[in-house]
Coordinates of C-alpha atoms and ligand atoms in Angstrom, one line a residue:
Chain F
M26 CA 0.3 -0.1 0.0
G27 CA 1.5 3.6 -0.5
T28 CA 2.9 3.8 -3.2
L29 CA 1.8 5.6 -6.0
A30 CA 0.6 3.2 -8.7
C31 CA 1.4 4.4 -12.1
G32 CA -1.0 3.0 -15.2
K33 CA -5.0 2.5 -15.8
V34 CA -4.9 -1.0 -14.5
H35 CA -2.8 -0.2 -11.6
I36 CA -5.0 2.6 -10.6
M37 CA -7.9 0.3 -11.0
E38 CA -6.3 -2.6 -9.2
Y39 CA -5.3 0.0 -6.1
V40 CA -8.5 2.0 -5.8
I41 CA -10.6 -2.3 -6.0
S42 CA -8.2 -3.0 -3.0
V43 CA -8.6 0.1 -1.2
L44 CA -12.3 -0.2 -1.5
L45 CA -12.2 -3.8 -0.7
S46 CA -10.5 -3.9 2.3
G47 CA -12.3 -0.3 3.6
I48 CA -15.8 -2.2 3.0
S49 CA -14.3 -5.3 5.3
V50 CA -13.1 -3.0 7.7
G51 CA -16.6 -1.0 7.9
G52 CA -18.1 -4.3 8.3
Q53 CA -16.1 -5.1 11.0
Y54 CA -16.7 -1.9 12.9
A55 CA -20.8 -2.9 12.4
L56 CA -20.7 -5.7 14.3
I57 CA -19.0 -3.9 17.3
A58 CA -21.1 -0.8 16.6
I59 CA -24.9 -2.8 17.0
G60 CA -23.7 -3.8 20.4
Y61 CA -23.1 0.1 21.2
T62 CA -25.9 1.4 19.4
L63 CA -28.8 -1.4 20.9
V64 CA -27.3 -1.1 24.9
Y65 CA -27.9 2.4 23.8
G66 CA -31.5 2.4 22.9
I67 CA -32.7 0.6 25.5
L68 CA -30.4 2.1 28.1
R69 CA -29.2 5.3 27.3
L70 CA -25.7 3.7 28.2
I71 CA -22.7 4.3 26.6
N72 CA -21.1 0.8 27.3
F73 CA -17.3 1.5 27.3
A74 CA -16.8 -2.0 28.3
H75 CA -18.1 -3.0 24.6
G76 CA -14.9 -3.3 22.7
D77 CA -13.1 -5.1 25.6
V78 CA -15.1 -7.7 25.3
F79 CA -14.4 -7.6 21.5
M80 CA -11.0 -8.0 22.2
V81 CA -11.4 -11.0 25.4
A82 CA -13.3 -12.7 22.3
G83 CA -10.5 -12.5 20.1
L84 CA -8.0 -13.8 23.0
L85 CA -10.8 -16.4 23.7
G86 CA -10.4 -17.1 19.6
I87 CA -6.8 -17.8 20.5
Y88 CA -6.9 -20.2 23.1
L89 CA -9.9 -22.2 21.9
T90 CA -8.8 -22.8 18.8
A91 CA -5.3 -23.9 20.1
T92 CA -7.1 -26.8 21.9
L93 CA -10.5 -27.6 20.1
P94 CA -11.0 -27.7 16.2
I95 CA -12.6 -25.2 14.9
P96 CA -15.8 -26.0 14.2
V97 CA -16.0 -26.3 18.0
S98 CA -13.7 -23.5 18.7
L99 CA -15.5 -20.8 17.0
P100 CA -18.9 -21.8 18.3
L101 CA -17.6 -21.6 21.6
V102 CA -16.2 -18.3 21.2
I103 CA -19.4 -16.9 20.9
V104 CA -20.9 -18.7 23.8
F105 CA -18.7 -17.4 25.7
T106 CA -18.7 -13.8 24.5
V107 CA -22.4 -13.8 25.4
L108 CA -21.9 -15.3 28.5
L109 CA -19.2 -12.7 29.6
G110 CA -21.8 -9.7 27.9
F111 CA -24.3 -11.4 30.0
T112 CA -22.4 -11.6 33.5
I113 CA -21.7 -8.0 33.1
E114 CA -24.7 -6.2 32.7
R115 CA -25.9 -8.5 35.8
A116 CA -23.1 -7.7 37.7
A117 CA -22.7 -4.4 36.7
Y118 CA -25.1 -2.4 35.5
K119 CA -28.2 -4.4 36.5
P120 CA -27.3 -2.8 40.3
L121 CA -27.2 0.1 39.5
R122 CA -30.8 0.3 37.4
E123 CA -31.9 3.4 39.7
A124 CA -29.2 5.0 39.9
P125 CA -27.9 7.8 38.0
R126 CA -26.7 7.3 34.4
M127 CA -23.4 8.6 35.4
S128 CA -22.5 5.6 38.0
V129 CA -23.8 3.3 35.1
M130 CA -20.6 4.9 33.0
I131 CA -18.5 5.0 35.9
S132 CA -19.4 1.1 36.4
A133 CA -18.5 0.4 32.2
I134 CA -15.4 2.4 32.5
G135 CA -14.2 -0.1 35.5
V136 CA -15.2 -3.4 33.8
S137 CA -13.5 -1.7 30.6
Y138 CA -10.4 -1.8 32.8
L139 CA -11.0 -5.0 34.7
L140 CA -11.3 -6.7 31.2
Q141 CA -8.1 -4.5 30.0
N142 CA -6.2 -6.0 33.2
T143 CA -7.8 -9.7 33.2
A144 CA -6.1 -10.0 29.8
T145 CA -2.4 -8.7 30.5
Y146 CA -2.7 -11.3 33.5
V147 CA -3.5 -13.8 31.4
T148 CA -1.3 -12.8 28.9
G149 CA 1.5 -11.9 30.6
G150 CA 1.0 -8.5 28.3
Q151 CA 2.9 -10.4 25.6
P152 CA 1.0 -9.6 22.1
M153 CA -0.8 -12.8 21.3
T154 CA -1.2 -14.5 17.6
Y155 CA -4.2 -14.8 16.2
P156 CA -4.9 -18.4 14.7
T157 CA -4.9 -18.7 10.9
I158 CA -8.5 -19.4 10.6
P159 CA -8.4 -21.9 6.9
F160 CA -10.8 -20.6 4.3
L161 CA -11.0 -17.4 6.1
S162 CA -7.4 -16.6 5.7
D163 CA -7.0 -17.6 2.4
T164 CA -6.3 -15.2 -0.5
V165 CA -8.3 -15.0 -3.6
N166 CA -8.0 -13.0 -6.5
V167 CA -10.8 -10.1 -7.7
A168 CA -10.5 -8.1 -10.4
G169 CA -6.7 -8.3 -10.4
T170 CA -6.2 -7.8 -7.2
Q171 CA -5.1 -10.6 -4.2
T172 CA -6.8 -10.4 -1.0
K173 CA -8.5 -12.9 1.9
W174 CA -11.3 -14.3 1.6
V175 CA -12.6 -13.1 5.1
V176 CA -12.6 -9.3 3.3
I177 CA -15.2 -10.5 0.6
I178 CA -17.0 -12.4 3.1
T179 CA -17.5 -9.8 5.6
P180 CA -19.8 -7.7 4.0
F181 CA -22.0 -10.3 3.0
L182 CA -22.3 -11.9 6.7
V183 CA -22.8 -8.4 7.9
L184 CA -25.9 -7.7 5.8
I185 CA -27.1 -11.3 6.7
L186 CA -26.4 -10.8 10.3
V187 CA -28.4 -7.4 10.6
T188 CA -31.0 -8.8 8.5
F189 CA -32.0 -10.9 10.4
L190 CA -31.4 -9.0 13.4
T191 CA -34.0 -6.0 11.9
M192 CA -36.2 -9.4 11.5
L193 CA -36.2 -10.4 15.1
I194 CA -36.4 -6.4 16.8
N195 CA -38.9 -5.4 14.0
R196 CA -41.5 -8.8 13.8
T197 CA -41.0 -10.9 16.4
K198 CA -42.7 -10.7 20.2
V199 CA -39.4 -10.2 21.6
G200 CA -38.5 -7.6 19.5
M201 CA -41.8 -5.7 20.0
A202 CA -40.8 -5.6 23.1
M203 CA -36.9 -4.8 23.3
R204 CA -38.8 -1.8 20.9
A205 CA -41.5 -0.7 23.7
V206 CA -38.7 -1.1 27.0
S207 CA -36.1 1.6 24.8
K208 CA -39.2 4.2 25.2
D209 CA -40.8 3.3 28.5
F210 CA -39.5 1.0 31.5
E211 CA -42.3 1.6 33.5
T212 CA -45.5 0.8 31.4
S213 CA -43.4 -2.1 29.8
R214 CA -43.7 -3.6 33.0
L215 CA -47.2 -2.8 33.3
M216 CA -47.6 -4.9 30.6
G217 CA -46.1 -8.1 31.8
I218 CA -42.8 -7.2 30.3
R219 CA -39.4 -8.6 32.2
I220 CA -37.7 -6.1 31.5
N221 CA -34.4 -6.9 32.6
S222 CA -34.7 -10.5 30.5
V223 CA -35.0 -7.7 27.5
I224 CA -32.1 -6.0 28.9
S225 CA -30.0 -9.0 28.7
V226 CA -31.2 -10.2 25.4
T227 CA -29.6 -6.9 24.0
F228 CA -26.5 -7.9 25.7
I229 CA -26.2 -11.1 24.4
I230 CA -27.6 -10.0 20.8
G231 CA -24.6 -7.2 21.5
S232 CA -21.8 -9.8 22.5
A233 CA -22.4 -12.4 19.7
L234 CA -22.3 -9.9 16.9
A235 CA -18.9 -8.8 18.3
A236 CA -17.9 -12.0 18.5
V237 CA -17.8 -12.8 14.6
G238 CA -16.8 -9.4 14.3
S239 CA -13.6 -10.4 16.5
T240 CA -12.8 -13.7 14.9
L241 CA -13.2 -11.7 10.7
F242 CA -10.9 -8.7 12.7
F243 CA -8.4 -10.1 14.0
T244 CA -8.4 -12.6 11.1
N245 CA -6.7 -9.6 9.6
Y246 CA -4.5 -8.4 12.4
P247 CA -1.3 -9.0 13.3
A248 CA -1.4 -9.7 16.8
I249 CA -4.1 -9.0 20.3
T250 CA -2.5 -6.8 22.8
P251 CA -5.0 -6.2 26.1
M252 CA -5.7 -2.8 24.6
A253 CA -6.8 -4.4 21.4
G254 CA -10.5 -3.6 21.6
A255 CA -9.2 0.4 22.1
M256 CA -9.6 1.5 18.7
P257 CA -11.6 -0.6 17.1
G258 CA -14.4 -0.2 20.0
L259 CA -14.1 3.9 20.1
K260 CA -14.0 3.8 15.9
A261 CA -17.3 1.6 16.0
F262 CA -19.1 3.7 18.5
V263 CA -18.3 6.5 16.8
A264 CA -19.6 4.6 14.1
A265 CA -23.1 4.4 16.1
V266 CA -23.1 8.3 17.3
F267 CA -22.0 8.8 13.5
G268 CA -25.4 7.0 12.5
G269 CA -27.7 8.2 15.1
I270 CA -27.2 6.3 18.5
G271 CA -29.8 3.7 18.9
S272 CA -30.5 3.0 15.5
I273 CA -29.0 -0.3 13.8
P274 CA -29.1 1.0 10.3
G275 CA -27.2 4.4 11.1
A276 CA -24.6 2.2 12.9
V277 CA -24.3 -0.2 10.1
I278 CA -24.3 2.8 7.7
G279 CA -21.9 4.7 9.7
A280 CA -19.3 1.7 10.4
F281 CA -19.2 1.4 6.8
I282 CA -18.6 5.2 5.6
I283 CA -15.6 4.8 8.7
G284 CA -14.0 1.6 7.5
I285 CA -14.3 3.0 3.8
C286 CA -12.5 7.0 4.9
E287 CA -10.1 5.0 6.8
T288 CA -8.9 3.1 4.4
I289 CA -8.6 5.6 1.9
I290 CA -6.3 8.2 3.6
K291 CA -4.5 5.3 4.9
G292 CA -3.8 3.8 0.9
L293 CA -2.9 7.6 -0.3
P294 CA 0.4 7.7 -1.5
S295 CA 3.0 7.3 0.8
N296 CA 4.8 10.6 -0.2
W297 CA 1.7 12.8 0.7
D298 CA 2.7 12.0 4.2
V299 CA -1.3 11.7 5.4
S300 CA -1.6 8.0 6.4
V301 CA -0.5 8.4 9.8
F302 CA -3.1 10.7 10.4
S303 CA -6.1 8.5 9.2
D304 CA -7.9 8.4 12.1
A305 CA -7.5 12.1 13.2
F306 CA -8.9 12.8 9.5
T307 CA -11.4 10.2 10.4
F308 CA -12.8 12.0 13.7
A309 CA -12.1 15.2 12.0
L310 CA -14.6 13.9 9.2
L311 CA -17.3 12.7 12.2
I312 CA -16.9 15.9 13.8
V313 CA -17.5 18.1 10.7
I314 CA -20.5 16.1 9.9
L315 CA -22.0 15.9 13.4
A316 CA -21.8 19.8 13.1
F317 CA -24.6 20.2 10.6
K318 CA -26.4 17.0 11.6
P319 CA -25.8 16.9 15.5
Q320 CA -28.6 13.5 15.9
G321 CA -26.3 12.0 13.3
L322 CA -28.0 10.3 9.9
F323 CA -30.8 8.5 11.3
G324 CA -31.1 9.8 15.2
E325 CA -34.1 10.9 16.8
A326 CA -34.8 14.4 17.3
A327 CA -34.5 14.3 20.6
A328 CA -33.7 11.4 23.3
D329 CA -37.4 11.0 24.4
K330 CA -36.9 8.3 27.1
V331 CA -39.5 8.9 30.2
Chain P
M8 CA -65.9 -13.3 50.0
S9 CA -64.0 -14.5 47.7
E10 CA -66.3 -12.3 45.2
D11 CA -64.0 -9.2 46.2
V12 CA -61.6 -9.0 43.3
L13 CA -59.9 -6.5 44.7
K14 CA -58.7 -6.0 48.7
I15 CA -56.7 -3.5 50.2
N16 CA -56.3 -3.2 53.2
D17 CA -53.8 -0.8 55.5
L18 CA -51.8 0.2 52.0
K19 CA -49.3 2.6 52.8
V20 CA -46.8 4.6 50.1
R21 CA -43.9 6.4 51.1
Y22 CA -41.2 8.5 49.1
G23 CA -38.2 8.6 51.3
G24 CA -39.8 11.2 54.7
I25 CA -42.9 11.6 52.4
E26 CA -45.7 10.0 53.2
A27 CA -47.9 9.7 50.4
V28 CA -50.6 7.0 50.7
R29 CA -51.4 6.9 54.6
G30 CA -53.0 3.6 55.5
I31 CA -56.2 3.2 52.9
S32 CA -58.2 0.4 53.0
F33 CA -61.0 -0.5 49.8
F34 CA -62.4 -2.9 47.8
V35 CA -63.9 -3.8 45.0
K36 CA -66.4 -6.4 44.1
K37 CA -66.7 -8.4 40.8
G38 CA -68.7 -6.8 38.5
E39 CA -68.4 -3.5 40.3
I40 CA -67.0 -0.2 38.9
V41 CA -65.8 1.7 41.8
T42 CA -64.3 5.0 42.1
L43 CA -61.5 7.0 43.4
I44 CA -61.7 10.3 43.1
G45 CA -59.3 13.1 45.1
A46 CA -57.5 16.6 44.2
N47 CA -54.0 16.8 42.9
G48 CA -51.5 15.0 45.4
A49 CA -54.0 12.8 47.5
G50 CA -52.7 10.2 46.6
K51 CA -54.4 8.6 43.9
S52 CA -51.5 7.4 41.5
S53 CA -49.6 6.2 44.7
T54 CA -51.8 3.7 45.7
L55 CA -52.1 2.1 42.3
R56 CA -48.5 2.2 41.6
A57 CA -48.3 0.4 44.6
I58 CA -51.4 -2.4 43.5
S59 CA -49.6 -2.9 40.5
G60 CA -46.5 -3.3 41.5
L61 CA -44.2 -0.5 40.2
I62 CA -43.5 0.5 44.1
K63 CA -43.5 -1.3 46.6
P64 CA -46.0 -0.2 49.9
A65 CA -44.1 0.6 52.8
G66 CA -46.7 -1.5 54.4
G67 CA -50.3 -2.9 54.2
K68 CA -51.9 -5.6 52.0
V69 CA -52.8 -6.2 48.8
E70 CA -54.9 -9.2 47.7
L71 CA -56.6 -10.0 44.5
E72 CA -59.2 -12.4 44.3
G73 CA -58.4 -13.9 48.0
E74 CA -54.8 -14.1 46.6
D75 CA -52.2 -12.0 48.7
I76 CA -50.0 -10.1 45.5
T77 CA -48.7 -7.5 48.3
A78 CA -45.1 -5.8 46.2
K79 CA -45.3 -9.0 43.7
D80 CA -43.4 -8.2 40.7
S81 CA -45.2 -6.4 38.1
T82 CA -45.2 -9.6 35.7
T83 CA -46.7 -11.8 37.8
I84 CA -49.6 -9.5 39.0
V85 CA -50.2 -8.6 35.6
S86 CA -49.7 -12.8 34.8
K87 CA -53.0 -12.7 37.5
G88 CA -55.3 -10.3 35.4
L89 CA -54.7 -6.7 37.0
M90 CA -53.9 -4.8 34.2
M91 CA -53.6 -0.8 34.2
V92 CA -54.2 1.9 31.8
P93 CA -51.3 4.8 33.9
E94 CA -52.2 8.1 34.1
G95 CA -51.5 10.0 31.0
R96 CA -51.8 6.7 28.3
R97 CA -48.4 6.2 28.1
I98 CA -49.0 4.9 24.9
F99 CA -45.5 3.2 23.5
P100 CA -45.0 6.1 20.5
N101 CA -43.1 4.0 18.5
L102 CA -45.1 1.1 17.9
S103 CA -48.1 0.6 15.9
V104 CA -51.1 0.9 16.9
L105 CA -51.7 -2.6 16.4
E106 CA -48.8 -3.3 17.9
N107 CA -50.1 -1.2 21.0
L108 CA -52.6 -3.2 21.4
K109 CA -50.3 -6.9 20.7
I110 CA -48.2 -5.7 23.9
G111 CA -51.1 -5.5 25.9
A112 CA -51.8 -9.3 25.6
Y113 CA -47.7 -9.6 26.0
L114 CA -48.2 -13.0 28.4
R115 CA -50.8 -14.4 26.6
N116 CA -49.6 -16.8 23.8
D117 CA -53.6 -17.8 22.5
D118 CA -54.9 -16.4 19.6
L119 CA -55.6 -12.7 20.1
E120 CA -58.0 -12.1 17.1
E121 CA -61.4 -12.2 19.2
D122 CA -59.7 -9.4 21.7
L123 CA -58.3 -7.5 18.9
N124 CA -62.7 -7.0 17.2
M125 CA -63.9 -6.6 20.3
V126 CA -61.0 -4.0 20.8
Y127 CA -61.9 -2.6 17.3
G128 CA -65.7 -2.3 18.5
Y129 CA -65.5 -0.2 21.2
F130 CA -63.0 1.9 19.1
P131 CA -63.3 1.9 15.7
R132 CA -60.9 4.7 15.1
L133 CA -58.1 2.1 16.1
K134 CA -58.9 0.1 13.6
E135 CA -58.4 2.2 10.8
R136 CA -55.2 3.6 12.1
S137 CA -53.8 -0.3 13.1
W138 CA -50.4 0.3 11.0
Q139 CA -49.9 3.9 12.1
A140 CA -47.6 4.9 14.7
G141 CA -49.4 4.9 18.2
G142 CA -47.3 8.3 18.8
T143 CA -49.0 10.1 15.8
L144 CA -52.5 9.8 17.4
S145 CA -54.7 12.3 18.9
G146 CA -54.9 12.9 22.9
G147 CA -58.2 10.9 22.9
E148 CA -57.0 8.2 20.5
Q149 CA -54.0 7.7 22.7
Q150 CA -56.1 6.9 25.5
M151 CA -58.8 4.9 23.7
L152 CA -55.3 3.0 22.5
A153 CA -54.2 3.1 26.4
V154 CA -57.9 1.5 27.5
G155 CA -57.5 -1.2 24.0
R156 CA -54.4 -2.0 25.2
A157 CA -55.7 -2.8 28.5
L158 CA -58.6 -5.0 27.5
M159 CA -56.2 -6.6 25.3
G160 CA -54.7 -8.3 28.9
R161 CA -58.1 -9.7 29.4
P162 CA -58.3 -7.8 32.9
K163 CA -60.0 -9.6 35.8
L164 CA -59.7 -5.9 37.2
L165 CA -59.0 -3.1 34.8
M166 CA -57.0 0.2 36.5
M167 CA -57.6 3.2 35.1
D168 CA -55.5 6.8 36.5
E169 CA -57.4 9.4 35.6
P170 CA -58.6 8.7 31.8
S171 CA -60.0 12.5 31.3
L172 CA -56.8 13.8 32.0
G173 CA -56.1 16.6 29.5
L174 CA -58.7 16.0 27.4
A175 CA -61.3 17.7 25.3
P176 CA -65.0 17.8 27.2
I177 CA -66.2 15.8 24.2
V178 CA -63.7 13.2 23.9
V179 CA -64.0 12.9 27.9
Q180 CA -67.9 12.3 27.5
D181 CA -66.9 9.3 24.7
I182 CA -63.7 7.9 27.2
F183 CA -66.7 7.3 29.8
E184 CA -69.4 5.9 27.5
I185 CA -66.8 3.6 26.7
I186 CA -66.0 3.1 30.2
K187 CA -69.7 2.4 30.9
R188 CA -69.9 0.0 28.3
I189 CA -67.2 -2.1 29.1
H190 CA -68.0 -2.2 33.0
E191 CA -71.6 -3.4 31.5
N192 CA -69.9 -6.5 29.3
G193 CA -68.4 -7.8 32.4
T194 CA -65.4 -6.0 33.1
T195 CA -64.5 -4.9 36.7
V196 CA -63.2 -1.7 37.1
L197 CA -61.0 0.5 39.2
L198 CA -61.2 4.4 38.3
I199 CA -59.3 6.9 39.6
E200 CA -60.3 10.4 38.8
Q201 CA -60.1 14.0 39.2
N202 CA -63.1 14.7 37.5
A203 CA -66.1 13.5 40.3
N204 CA -69.1 14.5 38.4
M205 CA -68.1 12.2 35.8
A206 CA -66.9 9.4 37.5
L207 CA -69.7 9.3 40.4
H208 CA -71.9 9.1 37.6
V209 CA -71.2 6.1 36.4
A210 CA -69.4 4.8 39.5
D211 CA -71.2 1.9 41.6
R212 CA -69.7 2.7 44.2
A213 CA -67.1 5.6 45.5
Y214 CA -64.4 6.5 48.1
V215 CA -62.7 9.9 47.8
I216 CA -58.5 10.8 48.9
E217 CA -57.0 13.4 51.1
N218 CA -54.0 13.6 51.9
G219 CA -53.1 9.8 51.4
K220 CA -56.5 9.0 53.9
I221 CA -59.9 7.5 53.1
S222 CA -62.2 10.6 54.0
L223 CA -66.0 9.2 52.3
E224 CA -67.4 6.0 51.2
G225 CA -70.5 5.6 50.0
T226 CA -73.0 4.9 46.3
G227 CA -71.4 7.1 43.5
K228 CA -74.9 8.4 44.0
E229 CA -74.6 9.5 48.1
L230 CA -71.2 11.2 47.0
L231 CA -73.0 13.2 44.6
A232 CA -75.7 14.4 46.8
D233 CA -72.8 14.9 49.9
E234 CA -72.9 18.7 50.8
K235 CA -68.7 18.2 51.1
V236 CA -68.1 16.5 48.1
Q237 CA -70.2 19.1 46.3
A238 CA -68.5 21.9 47.6
A239 CA -64.6 20.4 47.2
Y240 CA -64.8 18.1 44.1
L241 CA -68.3 19.2 42.3
G242 CA -68.0 23.2 42.2
A243 CA -71.0 23.4 43.5
R244 CA -71.2 26.9 45.7
G245 CA -71.9 27.4 49.3
Ligands
ADP28 N1 -41.8 9.3 42.6 C1 -42.2 10.3 43.9 N2 -41.3 10.9 44.8 C2 -41.4 11.5 45.4 N3 -42.6 12.2 45.9 C3 -43.9 11.3 45.0 C4 -43.0 10.8 44.0 N4 -44.3 10.7 43.4 C5 -45.5 10.9 44.2 N5 -44.9 11.8 45.0 C6 -45.8 13.0 46.2 O1 -46.6 11.3 46.8 C7 -48.3 12.5 46.7 C8 -49.1 11.5 46.1 O2 -49.0 11.3 44.4 P1 -49.6 10.8 43.7 O3 -50.2 9.1 44.3 O4 -49.5 10.9 42.3 O5 -51.3 11.9 43.8 P2 -52.6 11.9 42.9 O6 -52.1 10.9 41.8 O7 -53.6 11.7 43.6 O8 -52.6 13.4 41.9 C9 -47.6 14.0 46.2 O9 -47.4 14.9 47.3 C10 -46.3 13.9 45.4 O10 -45.5 14.8 45.1
MG29 MG1 -52.0 11.0 39.9

């Protein structure tokens, strides 16, 4: 990357490869961003621990694939990540249901550090190499560019998962309960809805998607450190804000935009010397857009939680 | 004895140091329509919220069909057949009208067709708007939706907290007409109102709440004729 390509063919290939990897990174951010936006939608909580749950899912991937065959270990990664997300909510957020929102947020920051510190303890702080997942890591030729299968698969997988999630939320009883609880806890209770179960469901979905995202993301990533969840987590969070926090399509579209922007900037010719600023550029772009559209792309006009 | 659908004994509700409900006792018999009237801040909503499990009472006992439901969680209470129309309607603005009705039957797993038709029978306007978002309805329509939603739970007791609040007089008339019909069709109703005139006209029996205590009780007719009630709640002079 970064070398100025000469000749039309090379430029085309170059553009395609940048777009492909942008879409793929965006898709991975999208899987994390949904977790932020779902939890925010229902609890009005920015779950600072979510990026670290994503990191733990990565580590689980390393440890589990080391001892178990892939068809067993990858589903287990999802199961354990879901358990982690569920437990975090029950232990750190549920007891603070009636507390001021700031207290819950501090609790979330605490959980985030707890996960990072535990990861440091377990790994000894050493960067851990993510295993090569067959097929996902295999290379494929697309329009003359070499890329990994994971890059091709990610956007499709994201679309399938988002379609399922949207159907769950719009067409099922539990989805209806999620939408009701996101507006009004008390009246939801009066309908007989167990709001704690509904809240748990959102954490379960968010964690499961983060687990899937971790496998896709870390396959393309050199190593996992205890901080490995921070940056993708932050970007996914920004994607969720950008799309209008609380909105699933918003989070997905926001994530794709961020992924593509970031990859384009990183892929600019190296003699322009801008690629190191890709994160700062991405955030600057968002600030500009949010200045014009404070609620994000699909955000509600006001926080109308009763 | 067991024909008491609801029996409240010495109910108390406290918010920190404030005692909002100070030992209230009353009952509702099967098939009755009973009203609790009282001024703003008298403790009416607190009473209903304690009955429906939204807040824990500080003392006293709540029995539904002879079963102790004091301080049970609201899911359990709803599952036993107690549905509430909350103050301010509180329909779900982001759910369609149809979904708002379906969510009233959240704990039921049987067919809802018959009940939907029943609700649409009371409120034909809801049928016309069944695909519209609840939040787009007018205040009166939202109140009808809130009542319909509660009916979808097939309540043994329907509790309504100030259904006339903030509605135009003509709409209030409609709502009370419907309450009468719902009652005539066999639903037991506990109605909370500040609009004492309307409430006492439809009620079999009534209680007056003042400062968290019951100060008067009697049939609707008796209270309508009561001088103190007339002076304090019916706007009569002298
Ligand atoms: N959540 C609360 N916290 C503190 N005080 C409350 C709360 N809800 C109600 N109160 C107080 O309790 C009293 C009774 O209120 P309420 O039951 O709402 O009366 P009503 O429904 O008859 O108007 C009032 O003085 C009110 O200010
Ligand atoms: Mg009230």
